[in-house]
PDB file of N, CA and C and ligand atoms in Angstrom:
ATOM      1  N   MET Q  14      -6.486  13.643   6.751  1.00  0.00           N
ATOM      2  CA  MET Q  14      -6.060  12.245   6.590  1.00  0.00           C
ATOM      3  C   MET Q  14      -6.237  11.797   5.143  1.00  0.00           C
ATOM      4  N   ALA Q  15      -5.287  11.057   4.671  1.00  0.00           N
ATOM      5  CA  ALA Q  15      -5.377  10.534   3.300  1.00  0.00           C
ATOM      6  C   ALA Q  15      -6.313   9.328   3.273  1.00  0.00           C
ATOM      7  N   LYS Q  16      -6.985   9.207   2.175  1.00  0.00           N
ATOM      8  CA  LYS Q  16      -7.844   8.041   1.966  1.00  0.00           C
ATOM      9  C   LYS Q  16      -7.129   7.046   1.066  1.00  0.00           C
ATOM     10  N   ILE Q  17      -7.296   5.784   1.365  1.00  0.00           N
ATOM     11  CA  ILE Q  17      -6.768   4.735   0.484  1.00  0.00           C
ATOM     12  C   ILE Q  17      -7.963   4.002  -0.091  1.00  0.00           C
ATOM     13  N   LYS Q  18      -8.081   4.079  -1.400  1.00  0.00           N
ATOM     14  CA  LYS Q  18      -9.188   3.391  -2.060  1.00  0.00           C
ATOM     15  C   LYS Q  18      -8.653   2.145  -2.760  1.00  0.00           C
ATOM     16  N   VAL Q  19      -9.310   1.029  -2.523  1.00  0.00           N
ATOM     17  CA  VAL Q  19      -8.927  -0.216  -3.191  1.00  0.00           C
ATOM     18  C   VAL Q  19      -9.986  -0.486  -4.253  1.00  0.00           C
ATOM     19  N   VAL Q  20      -9.573  -0.464  -5.504  1.00  0.00           N
ATOM     20  CA  VAL Q  20     -10.514  -0.625  -6.618  1.00  0.00           C
ATOM     21  C   VAL Q  20     -11.351  -1.891  -6.433  1.00  0.00           C
ATOM     22  N   GLY Q  21     -12.659  -1.696  -6.467  1.00  0.00           N
ATOM     23  CA  GLY Q  21     -13.580  -2.830  -6.371  1.00  0.00           C
ATOM     24  C   GLY Q  21     -13.838  -3.325  -4.968  1.00  0.00           C
ATOM     25  N   GLN Q  22     -13.156  -2.730  -3.976  1.00  0.00           N
ATOM     26  CA  GLN Q  22     -13.297  -3.250  -2.606  1.00  0.00           C
ATOM     27  C   GLN Q  22     -13.746  -2.230  -1.582  1.00  0.00           C
ATOM     28  N   GLY Q  23     -13.445  -0.948  -1.811  1.00  0.00           N
ATOM     29  CA  GLY Q  23     -13.835   0.059  -0.829  1.00  0.00           C
ATOM     30  C   GLY Q  23     -12.658   0.942  -0.472  1.00  0.00           C
ATOM     31  N   GLU Q  24     -12.761   1.642   0.659  1.00  0.00           N
ATOM     32  CA  GLU Q  24     -11.682   2.544   1.027  1.00  0.00           C
ATOM     33  C   GLU Q  24     -11.528   2.619   2.540  1.00  0.00           C
ATOM     34  N   CYS Q  25     -10.367   3.124   2.964  1.00  0.00           N
ATOM     35  CA  CYS Q  25     -10.137   3.340   4.387  1.00  0.00           C
ATOM     36  C   CYS Q  25      -9.310   4.599   4.550  1.00  0.00           C
ATOM     37  N   GLU Q  26      -9.205   5.055   5.789  1.00  0.00           N
ATOM     38  CA  GLU Q  26      -8.406   6.240   6.087  1.00  0.00           C
ATOM     39  C   GLU Q  26      -7.011   5.802   6.498  1.00  0.00           C
ATOM     40  N   PHE Q  27      -6.030   6.580   6.080  1.00  0.00           N
ATOM     41  CA  PHE Q  27      -4.688   6.375   6.617  1.00  0.00           C
ATOM     42  C   PHE Q  27      -4.534   7.317   7.799  1.00  0.00           C
ATOM     43  N   ASP Q  28      -4.284   6.731   8.973  1.00  0.00           N
ATOM     44  CA  ASP Q  28      -4.297   7.520  10.203  1.00  0.00           C
ATOM     45  C   ASP Q  28      -2.977   7.366  10.963  1.00  0.00           C
ATOM     46  N   GLY Q  29      -1.885   7.508  10.249  1.00  0.00           N
ATOM     47  CA  GLY Q  29      -0.580   7.488  10.909  1.00  0.00           C
ATOM     48  C   GLY Q  29      -0.029   6.108  11.205  1.00  0.00           C
ATOM     49  N   GLN Q  30      -0.617   5.081  10.597  1.00  0.00           N
ATOM     50  CA  GLN Q  30      -0.073   3.741  10.788  1.00  0.00           C
ATOM     51  C   GLN Q  30       1.326   3.664  10.184  1.00  0.00           C
ATOM     52  N   PHE Q  31       2.031   2.573  10.499  1.00  0.00           N
ATOM     53  CA  PHE Q  31       3.403   2.410  10.015  1.00  0.00           C
ATOM     54  C   PHE Q  31       3.449   2.385   8.492  1.00  0.00           C
ATOM     55  N   SER Q  32       2.494   1.687   7.895  1.00  0.00           N
ATOM     56  CA  SER Q  32       2.507   1.532   6.432  1.00  0.00           C
ATOM     57  C   SER Q  32       1.078   1.497   5.906  1.00  0.00           C
ATOM     58  N   MET Q  33       0.969   1.597   4.588  1.00  0.00           N
ATOM     59  CA  MET Q  33      -0.349   1.430   3.958  1.00  0.00           C
ATOM     60  C   MET Q  33      -0.894   0.048   4.261  1.00  0.00           C
ATOM     61  N   LEU Q  34      -0.020  -0.936   4.248  1.00  0.00           N
ATOM     62  CA  LEU Q  34      -0.450  -2.309   4.509  1.00  0.00           C
ATOM     63  C   LEU Q  34      -1.116  -2.412   5.880  1.00  0.00           C
ATOM     64  N   GLU Q  35      -0.499  -1.788   6.864  1.00  0.00           N
ATOM     65  CA  GLU Q  35      -1.046  -1.836   8.222  1.00  0.00           C
ATOM     66  C   GLU Q  35      -2.428  -1.174   8.287  1.00  0.00           C
ATOM     67  N   ALA Q  36      -2.568  -0.023   7.626  1.00  0.00           N
ATOM     68  CA  ALA Q  36      -3.852   0.686   7.632  1.00  0.00           C
ATOM     69  C   ALA Q  36      -4.935  -0.165   6.968  1.00  0.00           C
ATOM     70  N   LEU Q  37      -4.601  -0.789   5.852  1.00  0.00           N
ATOM     71  CA  LEU Q  37      -5.573  -1.594   5.115  1.00  0.00           C
ATOM     72  C   LEU Q  37      -5.930  -2.851   5.901  1.00  0.00           C
ATOM     73  N   ASP Q  38      -4.913  -3.452   6.468  1.00  0.00           N
ATOM     74  CA  ASP Q  38      -5.090  -4.660   7.270  1.00  0.00           C
ATOM     75  C   ASP Q  38      -6.014  -4.386   8.460  1.00  0.00           C
ATOM     76  N   GLU Q  39      -5.738  -3.311   9.183  1.00  0.00           N
ATOM     77  CA  GLU Q  39      -6.552  -2.919  10.342  1.00  0.00           C
ATOM     78  C   GLU Q  39      -7.998  -2.673   9.949  1.00  0.00           C
ATOM     79  N   SER Q  40      -8.196  -2.190   8.731  1.00  0.00           N
ATOM     80  CA  SER Q  40      -9.551  -1.868   8.282  1.00  0.00           C
ATOM     81  C   SER Q  40     -10.269  -3.071   7.693  1.00  0.00           C
ATOM     82  N   GLY Q  41      -9.637  -4.220   7.751  1.00  0.00           N
ATOM     83  CA  GLY Q  41     -10.321  -5.446   7.360  1.00  0.00           C
ATOM     84  C   GLY Q  41     -10.137  -5.868   5.913  1.00  0.00           C
ATOM     85  N   PHE Q  42      -9.279  -5.157   5.183  1.00  0.00           N
ATOM     86  CA  PHE Q  42      -9.021  -5.579   3.801  1.00  0.00           C
ATOM     87  C   PHE Q  42      -8.159  -6.836   3.819  1.00  0.00           C
ATOM     88  N   ASP Q  43      -8.456  -7.722   2.880  1.00  0.00           N
ATOM     89  CA  ASP Q  43      -7.713  -8.962   2.794  1.00  0.00           C
ATOM     90  C   ASP Q  43      -6.516  -8.737   1.878  1.00  0.00           C
ATOM     91  N   MET Q  44      -5.468  -8.140   2.449  1.00  0.00           N
ATOM     92  CA  MET Q  44      -4.320  -7.752   1.632  1.00  0.00           C
ATOM     93  C   MET Q  44      -3.308  -8.884   1.532  1.00  0.00           C
ATOM     94  N   PRO Q  45      -2.716  -9.023   0.335  1.00  0.00           N
ATOM     95  CA  PRO Q  45      -1.639  -9.991   0.220  1.00  0.00           C
ATOM     96  C   PRO Q  45      -0.359  -9.436   0.848  1.00  0.00           C
ATOM     97  N   TYR Q  46       0.343 -10.227   1.601  1.00  0.00           N
ATOM     98  CA  TYR Q  46       1.657  -9.830   2.120  1.00  0.00           C
ATOM     99  C   TYR Q  46       2.351 -11.069   2.674  1.00  0.00           C
ATOM    100  N   SER Q  47       3.630 -10.916   2.927  1.00  0.00           N
ATOM    101  CA  SER Q  47       4.352 -12.003   3.573  1.00  0.00           C
ATOM    102  C   SER Q  47       5.375 -11.434   4.549  1.00  0.00           C
ATOM    103  N   CYS Q  48       6.420 -10.780   4.014  1.00  0.00           N
ATOM    104  CA  CYS Q  48       7.527 -10.376   4.901  1.00  0.00           C
ATOM    105  C   CYS Q  48       7.274  -9.068   5.638  1.00  0.00           C
ATOM    106  N   ARG Q  49       6.481  -8.196   5.087  1.00  0.00           N
ATOM    107  CA  ARG Q  49       6.250  -6.840   5.624  1.00  0.00           C
ATOM    108  C   ARG Q  49       7.522  -6.000   5.664  1.00  0.00           C
ATOM    109  N   GLY Q  50       8.552  -6.461   5.013  1.00  0.00           N
ATOM    110  CA  GLY Q  50       9.816  -5.736   5.097  1.00  0.00           C
ATOM    111  C   GLY Q  50      10.405  -5.327   3.763  1.00  0.00           C
ATOM    112  N   GLY Q  51       9.626  -5.403   2.703  1.00  0.00           N
ATOM    113  CA  GLY Q  51      10.135  -4.980   1.401  1.00  0.00           C
ATOM    114  C   GLY Q  51      10.995  -6.013   0.700  1.00  0.00           C
ATOM    115  N   ASN Q  52      10.901  -7.260   1.123  1.00  0.00           N
ATOM    116  CA  ASN Q  52      11.781  -8.286   0.548  1.00  0.00           C
ATOM    117  C   ASN Q  52      11.107  -9.232  -0.437  1.00  0.00           C
ATOM    118  N   CYS Q  53       9.821  -9.504  -0.259  1.00  0.00           N
ATOM    119  CA  CYS Q  53       9.216 -10.621  -0.999  1.00  0.00           C
ATOM    120  C   CYS Q  53       8.382 -10.200  -2.214  1.00  0.00           C
ATOM    121  N   GLY Q  54       7.824  -9.002  -2.195  1.00  0.00           N
ATOM    122  CA  GLY Q  54       7.002  -8.555  -3.314  1.00  0.00           C
ATOM    123  C   GLY Q  54       5.552  -9.004  -3.241  1.00  0.00           C
ATOM    124  N   ALA Q  55       5.186  -9.739  -2.217  1.00  0.00           N
ATOM    125  CA  ALA Q  55       3.813 -10.262  -2.113  1.00  0.00           C
ATOM    126  C   ALA Q  55       2.777  -9.151  -1.987  1.00  0.00           C
ATOM    127  N   CYS Q  56       3.172  -8.014  -1.447  1.00  0.00           N
ATOM    128  CA  CYS Q  56       2.216  -6.924  -1.199  1.00  0.00           C
ATOM    129  C   CYS Q  56       2.155  -5.933  -2.349  1.00  0.00           C
ATOM    130  N   GLU Q  57       2.756  -6.284  -3.476  1.00  0.00           N
ATOM    131  CA  GLU Q  57       2.803  -5.367  -4.620  1.00  0.00           C
ATOM    132  C   GLU Q  57       1.400  -5.118  -5.174  1.00  0.00           C
ATOM    133  N   VAL Q  58       1.044  -3.858  -5.326  1.00  0.00           N
ATOM    134  CA  VAL Q  58      -0.249  -3.492  -5.912  1.00  0.00           C
ATOM    135  C   VAL Q  58      -0.022  -2.389  -6.936  1.00  0.00           C
ATOM    136  N   LYS Q  59      -1.000  -2.229  -7.812  1.00  0.00           N
ATOM    137  CA  LYS Q  59      -0.912  -1.165  -8.809  1.00  0.00           C
ATOM    138  C   LYS Q  59      -1.323   0.147  -8.179  1.00  0.00           C
ATOM    139  N   LEU Q  60      -0.520   1.188  -8.376  1.00  0.00           N
ATOM    140  CA  LEU Q  60      -0.896   2.524  -7.914  1.00  0.00           C
ATOM    141  C   LEU Q  60      -1.655   3.195  -9.053  1.00  0.00           C
ATOM    142  N   VAL Q  61      -2.970   3.279  -8.901  1.00  0.00           N
ATOM    143  CA  VAL Q  61      -3.817   3.830  -9.967  1.00  0.00           C
ATOM    144  C   VAL Q  61      -3.730   5.353  -9.972  1.00  0.00           C
ATOM    145  N   SER Q  62      -3.783   5.955  -8.780  1.00  0.00           N
ATOM    146  CA  SER Q  62      -3.643   7.414  -8.695  1.00  0.00           C
ATOM    147  C   SER Q  62      -3.156   7.791  -7.310  1.00  0.00           C
ATOM    148  N   GLY Q  63      -2.599   8.986  -7.212  1.00  0.00           N
ATOM    149  CA  GLY Q  63      -2.121   9.487  -5.936  1.00  0.00           C
ATOM    150  C   GLY Q  63      -0.621   9.322  -5.790  1.00  0.00           C
ATOM    151  N   GLN Q  64      -0.109   9.817  -4.649  1.00  0.00           N
ATOM    152  CA  GLN Q  64       1.333   9.786  -4.422  1.00  0.00           C
ATOM    153  C   GLN Q  64       1.643   9.094  -3.115  1.00  0.00           C
ATOM    154  N   VAL Q  65       2.721   8.344  -3.120  1.00  0.00           N
ATOM    155  CA  VAL Q  65       3.150   7.656  -1.909  1.00  0.00           C
ATOM    156  C   VAL Q  65       4.615   7.974  -1.637  1.00  0.00           C
ATOM    157  N   GLU Q  66       5.012   7.733  -0.388  1.00  0.00           N
ATOM    158  CA  GLU Q  66       6.412   7.911  -0.020  1.00  0.00           C
ATOM    159  C   GLU Q  66       6.910   6.603   0.567  1.00  0.00           C
ATOM    160  N   GLU Q  67       8.126   6.234   0.213  1.00  0.00           N
ATOM    161  CA  GLU Q  67       8.700   5.003   0.770  1.00  0.00           C
ATOM    162  C   GLU Q  67       9.140   5.248   2.209  1.00  0.00           C
ATOM    163  N   ILE Q  68       8.822   4.317   3.090  1.00  0.00           N
ATOM    164  CA  ILE Q  68       9.222   4.452   4.489  1.00  0.00           C
ATOM    165  C   ILE Q  68      10.358   3.504   4.825  1.00  0.00           C
ATOM    166  N   GLN Q  69      10.650   2.597   3.930  1.00  0.00           N
ATOM    167  CA  GLN Q  69      11.833   1.763   4.088  1.00  0.00           C
ATOM    168  C   GLN Q  69      12.357   1.448   2.692  1.00  0.00           C
ATOM    169  N   MET Q  70      13.627   1.128   2.620  1.00  0.00           N
ATOM    170  CA  MET Q  70      14.258   0.867   1.333  1.00  0.00           C
ATOM    171  C   MET Q  70      14.052  -0.607   0.996  1.00  0.00           C
ATOM    172  N   PRO Q  71      13.102  -0.899   0.093  1.00  0.00           N
ATOM    173  CA  PRO Q  71      12.819  -2.309  -0.166  1.00  0.00           C
ATOM    174  C   PRO Q  71      13.911  -2.996  -0.981  1.00  0.00           C
ATOM    175  N   ALA Q  72      14.173  -4.249  -0.677  1.00  0.00           N
ATOM    176  CA  ALA Q  72      15.116  -5.044  -1.462  1.00  0.00           C
ATOM    177  C   ALA Q  72      14.439  -5.487  -2.753  1.00  0.00           C
ATOM    178  N   TYR Q  73      13.104  -5.678  -2.686  1.00  0.00           N
ATOM    179  CA  TYR Q  73      12.348  -6.088  -3.861  1.00  0.00           C
ATOM    180  C   TYR Q  73      12.019  -4.850  -4.684  1.00  0.00           C
ATOM    181  N   GLU Q  74      12.288  -4.914  -5.974  1.00  0.00           N
ATOM    182  CA  GLU Q  74      11.997  -3.765  -6.828  1.00  0.00           C
ATOM    183  C   GLU Q  74      10.639  -3.926  -7.490  1.00  0.00           C
ATOM    184  N   ALA Q  75       9.711  -3.053  -7.155  1.00  0.00           N
ATOM    185  CA  ALA Q  75       8.367  -3.120  -7.738  1.00  0.00           C
ATOM    186  C   ALA Q  75       8.413  -2.684  -9.196  1.00  0.00           C
ATOM    187  N   ASP Q  76       7.503  -3.242 -10.008  1.00  0.00           N
ATOM    188  CA  ASP Q  76       7.401  -2.848 -11.410  1.00  0.00           C
ATOM    189  C   ASP Q  76       6.995  -1.382 -11.502  1.00  0.00           C
ATOM    190  N   ASP Q  77       7.213  -0.791 -12.657  1.00  0.00           N
ATOM    191  CA  ASP Q  77       6.777   0.585 -12.907  1.00  0.00           C
ATOM    192  C   ASP Q  77       5.277   0.699 -12.678  1.00  0.00           C
ATOM    193  N   GLY Q  78       4.853   1.697 -11.903  1.00  0.00           N
ATOM    194  CA  GLY Q  78       3.429   1.888 -11.658  1.00  0.00           C
ATOM    195  C   GLY Q  78       2.891   1.031 -10.533  1.00  0.00           C
ATOM    196  N   TYR Q  79       3.763   0.242  -9.924  1.00  0.00           N
ATOM    197  CA  TYR Q  79       3.357  -0.615  -8.810  1.00  0.00           C
ATOM    198  C   TYR Q  79       4.100  -0.188  -7.550  1.00  0.00           C
ATOM    199  N   ILE Q  80       3.494  -0.467  -6.402  1.00  0.00           N
ATOM    200  CA  ILE Q  80       4.132  -0.125  -5.128  1.00  0.00           C
ATOM    201  C   ILE Q  80       4.022  -1.304  -4.167  1.00  0.00           C
ATOM    202  N   LEU Q  81       4.859  -1.269  -3.136  1.00  0.00           N
ATOM    203  CA  LEU Q  81       4.783  -2.274  -2.065  1.00  0.00           C
ATOM    204  C   LEU Q  81       4.035  -1.630  -0.899  1.00  0.00           C
ATOM    205  N   THR Q  82       2.867  -2.161  -0.566  1.00  0.00           N
ATOM    206  CA  THR Q  82       2.078  -1.505   0.490  1.00  0.00           C
ATOM    207  C   THR Q  82       2.766  -1.572   1.851  1.00  0.00           C
ATOM    208  N   CYS Q  83       3.650  -2.552   2.048  1.00  0.00           N
ATOM    209  CA  CYS Q  83       4.345  -2.666   3.347  1.00  0.00           C
ATOM    210  C   CYS Q  83       5.417  -1.607   3.501  1.00  0.00           C
ATOM    211  N   SER Q  84       5.789  -0.973   2.391  1.00  0.00           N
ATOM    212  CA  SER Q  84       6.941  -0.079   2.409  1.00  0.00           C
ATOM    213  C   SER Q  84       6.603   1.359   2.059  1.00  0.00           C
ATOM    214  N   CYS Q  85       5.304   1.680   1.991  1.00  0.00           N
ATOM    215  CA  CYS Q  85       4.890   3.030   1.598  1.00  0.00           C
ATOM    216  C   CYS Q  85       3.822   3.582   2.533  1.00  0.00           C
ATOM    217  N   ILE Q  86       3.773   4.901   2.577  1.00  0.00           N
ATOM    218  CA  ILE Q  86       2.634   5.598   3.177  1.00  0.00           C
ATOM    219  C   ILE Q  86       2.075   6.558   2.124  1.00  0.00           C
ATOM    220  N   PRO Q  87       0.780   6.853   2.188  1.00  0.00           N
ATOM    221  CA  PRO Q  87       0.201   7.764   1.200  1.00  0.00           C
ATOM    222  C   PRO Q  87       0.540   9.212   1.518  1.00  0.00           C
ATOM    223  N   MET Q  88       0.843   9.988   0.475  1.00  0.00           N
ATOM    224  CA  MET Q  88       1.103  11.423   0.628  1.00  0.00           C
ATOM    225  C   MET Q  88      -0.096  12.240   0.135  1.00  0.00           C
ATOM    226  N   SER Q  89      -1.075  11.552  -0.427  1.00  0.00           N
ATOM    227  CA  SER Q  89      -2.309  12.177  -0.901  1.00  0.00           C
ATOM    228  C   SER Q  89      -3.354  11.067  -0.868  1.00  0.00           C
ATOM    229  N   ASP Q  90      -4.590  11.385  -1.235  1.00  0.00           N
ATOM    230  CA  ASP Q  90      -5.542  10.300  -1.422  1.00  0.00           C
ATOM    231  C   ASP Q  90      -4.992   9.405  -2.521  1.00  0.00           C
ATOM    232  N   VAL Q  91      -5.027   8.117  -2.310  1.00  0.00           N
ATOM    233  CA  VAL Q  91      -4.482   7.193  -3.317  1.00  0.00           C
ATOM    234  C   VAL Q  91      -5.519   6.140  -3.680  1.00  0.00           C
ATOM    235  N   GLU Q  92      -5.349   5.620  -4.863  1.00  0.00           N
ATOM    236  CA  GLU Q  92      -6.199   4.553  -5.344  1.00  0.00           C
ATOM    237  C   GLU Q  92      -5.268   3.423  -5.763  1.00  0.00           C
ATOM    238  N   ILE Q  93      -5.540   2.224  -5.267  1.00  0.00           N
ATOM    239  CA  ILE Q  93      -4.693   1.087  -5.623  1.00  0.00           C
ATOM    240  C   ILE Q  93      -5.556  -0.051  -6.132  1.00  0.00           C
ATOM    241  N   GLU Q  94      -4.929  -0.937  -6.885  1.00  0.00           N
ATOM    242  CA  GLU Q  94      -5.641  -2.095  -7.420  1.00  0.00           C
ATOM    243  C   GLU Q  94      -4.819  -3.327  -7.081  1.00  0.00           C
ATOM    244  N   ILE Q  95      -5.469  -4.310  -6.466  1.00  0.00           N
ATOM    245  CA  ILE Q  95      -4.773  -5.552  -6.142  1.00  0.00           C
ATOM    246  C   ILE Q  95      -4.772  -6.433  -7.393  1.00  0.00           C
ATOM    247  N   PRO Q  96      -3.611  -6.822  -7.878  1.00  0.00           N
ATOM    248  CA  PRO Q  96      -3.574  -7.578  -9.132  1.00  0.00           C
ATOM    249  C   PRO Q  96      -4.176  -8.980  -8.993  1.00  0.00           C
TER     250      PRO Q  96
HETATM  251  S1  FES O  37       5.127  -7.928   2.308  1.00  0.00           S
HETATM  252 FE1  FES O  37       7.003  -8.563   1.434  1.00  0.00          FE
HETATM  253  S2  FES O  37       7.549  -6.855   0.194  1.00  0.00           S
HETATM  254 FE2  FES O  37       5.767  -6.181   1.219  1.00  0.00          FE
END
């Protein structure tokens, strides 16, 4: 299982949830989000290390080095930073 580490907050396991957002949410992290569908950009976080795969084609385009937690799953242990 991949680990998701949130800088300054701790970490959780990704265990086949729909998205990184869902895994973090279930584990009690206070994640920013709104639409959960790749449209609003509210869930955008910095990808510090690791690799992710998009599970849906987001309408919102994340900045370079940033990802939408509602639209990705981890492909390795990842480290993210909430801006
Ligand atoms: S929650 Fe809206 S883009 Fe992720």
